Short mmCIF file of C-alpha atoms and ligand atoms in Angstrom, two decimals:
data_model
loop_
_atom_site.label_atom_id
_atom_site.label_comp_id
_atom_site.label_asym_id
_atom_site.label_seq_id
_atom_site.Cartn_x
_atom_site.Cartn_y
_atom_site.Cartn_z
CA UNK A 1 31.27 3.94 -6.11
CA UNK A 2 29.47 6.90 -7.64
CA UNK A 3 28.65 9.79 -5.30
CA UNK A 4 26.04 12.39 -6.06
CA UNK A 5 25.36 15.44 -3.93
CA UNK A 6 21.66 16.30 -3.94
CA UNK A 7 20.35 19.65 -2.68
CA UNK A 8 16.64 19.01 -3.12
CA UNK A 9 13.97 16.37 -3.46
CA UNK A 10 13.94 17.00 -7.23
CA UNK A 11 17.68 16.33 -7.47
CA UNK A 12 17.22 13.05 -5.60
CA UNK A 13 14.45 12.09 -8.06
CA UNK A 14 16.86 12.93 -10.89
CA UNK A 15 19.45 10.56 -9.41
CA UNK A 16 16.79 7.83 -9.53
CA UNK A 17 16.06 8.70 -13.15
CA UNK A 18 19.76 8.57 -14.03
CA UNK A 19 20.17 5.14 -12.44
CA UNK A 20 17.12 3.76 -14.24
CA UNK A 21 18.52 5.02 -17.55
CA UNK A 22 21.88 3.34 -16.91
CA UNK A 23 20.72 0.21 -15.17
CA UNK A 24 23.02 -2.78 -15.70
CA UNK A 25 21.18 -5.67 -17.35
CA UNK A 26 22.00 -8.23 -14.64
CA UNK A 27 20.75 -6.25 -11.63
CA UNK A 28 17.62 -7.67 -10.00
CA UNK A 29 17.47 -5.55 -6.84
CA UNK A 30 18.27 -1.94 -6.07
CA UNK A 31 18.82 -1.96 -2.30
CA UNK A 32 18.25 1.46 -0.74
CA UNK A 33 19.73 2.38 2.64
CA UNK A 34 19.12 5.51 4.66
CA UNK A 35 17.29 6.84 7.69
CA UNK A 36 13.69 8.11 7.97
CA UNK A 37 13.16 11.00 5.59
CA UNK A 38 16.48 10.48 3.78
CA UNK A 39 14.75 10.55 0.41
CA UNK A 40 14.43 6.87 -0.50
CA UNK A 41 10.87 7.23 -1.79
CA UNK A 42 11.88 10.32 -3.76
CA UNK A 43 14.63 8.29 -5.41
CA UNK A 44 12.16 5.49 -6.19
CA UNK A 45 9.75 8.04 -7.71
CA UNK A 46 12.42 9.08 -10.22
CA UNK A 47 13.45 5.49 -10.89
CA UNK A 48 9.88 4.35 -11.50
CA UNK A 49 9.10 7.33 -13.74
CA UNK A 50 11.51 5.81 -16.28
CA UNK A 51 10.69 2.11 -15.92
CA UNK A 52 6.93 2.40 -15.39
CA UNK A 53 5.89 5.78 -16.78
CA UNK A 54 2.82 7.36 -15.23
CA UNK A 55 2.71 5.11 -12.18
CA UNK A 56 1.96 6.81 -8.91
CA UNK A 57 4.61 5.89 -6.34
CA UNK A 58 3.55 5.60 -2.74
CA UNK A 59 5.61 3.91 -0.07
CA UNK A 60 4.21 0.43 0.66
CA UNK A 61 4.73 0.74 4.39
CA UNK A 62 1.75 -1.44 5.29
CA UNK A 63 1.50 -3.64 2.22
CA UNK A 64 5.32 -4.23 2.05
CA UNK A 65 5.27 -4.28 -1.76
CA UNK A 66 3.76 -2.19 -4.55
CA UNK A 67 3.77 -3.25 -8.18
CA UNK A 68 4.05 -0.77 -11.06
CA UNK A 69 3.23 -2.30 -14.41
CA UNK A 70 3.11 0.33 -17.12
CA UNK A 71 6.60 -0.41 -18.53
CA UNK A 72 8.22 -3.40 -20.28
CA UNK A 73 8.85 -5.20 -17.02
CA UNK A 74 7.02 -4.84 -13.72
CA UNK A 75 8.75 -2.82 -11.02
CA UNK A 76 8.37 -4.09 -7.43
CA UNK A 77 8.79 -1.43 -4.76
CA UNK A 78 9.39 -2.80 -1.27
CA UNK A 79 9.35 -1.03 2.07
CA UNK A 80 10.92 -3.42 4.59
CA UNK A 81 10.62 -1.02 7.53
CA UNK A 82 8.11 -3.12 9.43
CA UNK A 83 10.00 -6.39 9.02
CA UNK A 84 12.35 -7.52 11.74
CA UNK A 85 15.27 -9.07 9.96
CA UNK A 86 16.39 -11.25 7.12
CA UNK A 87 14.19 -14.22 8.14
CA UNK A 88 11.15 -11.95 7.83
CA UNK A 89 12.38 -10.57 4.53
CA UNK A 90 12.94 -13.98 2.99
CA UNK A 91 9.80 -15.52 4.45
CA UNK A 92 7.63 -12.89 2.79
CA UNK A 93 8.82 -14.46 -0.47
CA UNK A 94 10.93 -11.58 -1.74
CA UNK A 95 13.11 -13.88 -3.86
CA UNK A 96 10.21 -14.78 -6.14
CA UNK A 97 10.02 -11.17 -7.27
CA UNK A 98 13.65 -10.99 -8.38
CA UNK A 99 13.04 -13.05 -11.50
CA UNK A 100 9.68 -11.44 -12.28
CA UNK A 101 10.81 -7.86 -12.69
CA UNK A 102 13.06 -5.17 -11.33
CA UNK A 103 13.00 -4.77 -7.56
CA UNK A 104 13.81 -1.71 -5.47
CA UNK A 105 13.69 -1.84 -1.67
CA UNK A 106 13.54 0.82 1.03
CA UNK A 107 14.98 -0.16 4.43
CA UNK A 108 17.40 -2.70 2.98
CA UNK A 109 19.09 -2.60 6.41
CA UNK A 110 16.55 -5.35 7.21
CA UNK A 111 18.51 -7.80 5.06
CA UNK A 112 21.26 -7.70 7.74
CA UNK A 113 24.21 -8.10 5.35
CA UNK A 114 22.48 -10.93 3.49
CA UNK A 115 21.67 -9.05 0.33
CA UNK A 116 20.90 -11.30 -2.60
CA UNK A 117 23.34 -11.67 -5.46
CA UNK A 118 22.85 -9.23 -8.32
CA UNK A 119 21.90 -6.34 -6.07
CA UNK A 120 23.10 -2.78 -6.30
CA UNK A 121 23.43 -0.76 -3.10
CA UNK A 122 22.31 2.85 -2.97
CA UNK A 123 22.84 4.74 0.29
CA UNK A 124 21.28 8.12 0.96
CA UNK A 125 22.86 10.05 3.78
CA UNK A 126 21.34 13.20 5.30
CA UNK A 127 23.79 16.07 5.47
CA UNK A 128 22.98 19.59 6.66
CA UNK A 129 19.53 20.97 5.76
CA UNK A 130 18.23 19.54 2.52
CA UNK A 131 21.60 18.22 1.34
CA UNK A 132 21.94 14.48 0.76
CA UNK A 133 24.87 12.33 -0.26
CA UNK A 134 23.77 9.54 -2.57
CA UNK A 135 26.31 6.74 -2.93
CA UNK A 136 25.80 4.14 -5.64
CA UNK A 137 27.93 1.04 -5.42
CA UNK A 138 29.09 -0.19 -8.79
N1 LIG B 1 17.85 16.47 -1.11
C1 LIG B 1 16.69 15.87 -0.78
N2 LIG B 1 16.36 14.67 -1.33
C2 LIG B 1 15.22 14.06 -0.98
N3 LIG B 1 14.32 14.52 -0.10
C3 LIG B 1 14.59 15.71 0.46
C4 LIG B 1 15.77 16.42 0.16
N4 LIG B 1 15.78 17.56 0.89
C5 LIG B 1 14.66 17.56 1.60
N5 LIG B 1 13.91 16.45 1.37
C6 LIG B 1 12.64 16.12 2.02
O1 LIG B 1 12.86 14.95 2.79
C7 LIG B 1 11.73 14.09 2.70
C8 LIG B 1 12.12 12.77 2.05
O2 LIG B 1 11.01 11.94 2.08
P1 LIG B 1 10.99 10.47 1.53
O3 LIG B 1 9.62 9.97 1.78
O4 LIG B 1 11.52 10.42 0.14
O5 LIG B 1 12.06 9.78 2.52
P2 LIG B 1 12.24 8.24 2.83
O6 LIG B 1 13.71 8.01 2.95
O7 LIG B 1 11.51 7.43 1.84
O8 LIG B 1 11.58 8.09 4.28
P3 LIG B 1 10.93 6.79 4.99
O9 LIG B 1 12.05 6.13 5.73
O10 LIG B 1 9.92 7.36 5.91
O11 LIG B 1 10.35 5.90 3.94
C9 LIG B 1 10.67 14.84 1.89
O12 LIG B 1 9.85 15.53 2.77
C10 LIG B 1 11.54 15.79 1.06
O13 LIG B 1 10.85 16.96 0.68
MG1 LIG B 2 10.00 6.01 2.04
#
């Protein structure tokens, strides 16, 4: 487990950049956990800036998935907030994306402890004020 203390949105973006630069080859899903406003999208923004430079990251709350294609591999950004549980997650066909590119999901709580193999968990916990504890399982 790697723990990073972030004091600002920019520092959370930097944590996403650092993970993208050190991403293990065999990882197909970065599973983000954390409450509303924790900073999941900020983390994704940093992550995507490395793997799909120039892409504009916006949370796919209504579309469930956004695709960013300016890098070597597509990046699929999921927001599972509106899904109800793992049946919903799997029935939207999420598994097909794992082999097509690198996936990163907000609201991974919706997997209900049924995360796919080859996923890396990243939890963002709100502390006081703008402080966040980012825990990366490795
Ligand atoms: N250390 C921090 N890291 C990230 N965001 C921070 C931090 N401190 C304050 N913020 C603020 O918290 C908010 C985080 O928003 P963001 O959209 O990234 O959260 P989220 O976890 O994706 O929320 P949602 O569950 O709605 O998708 C922003 O308004 C940001 O400015
Ligand atoms: Mg978000």
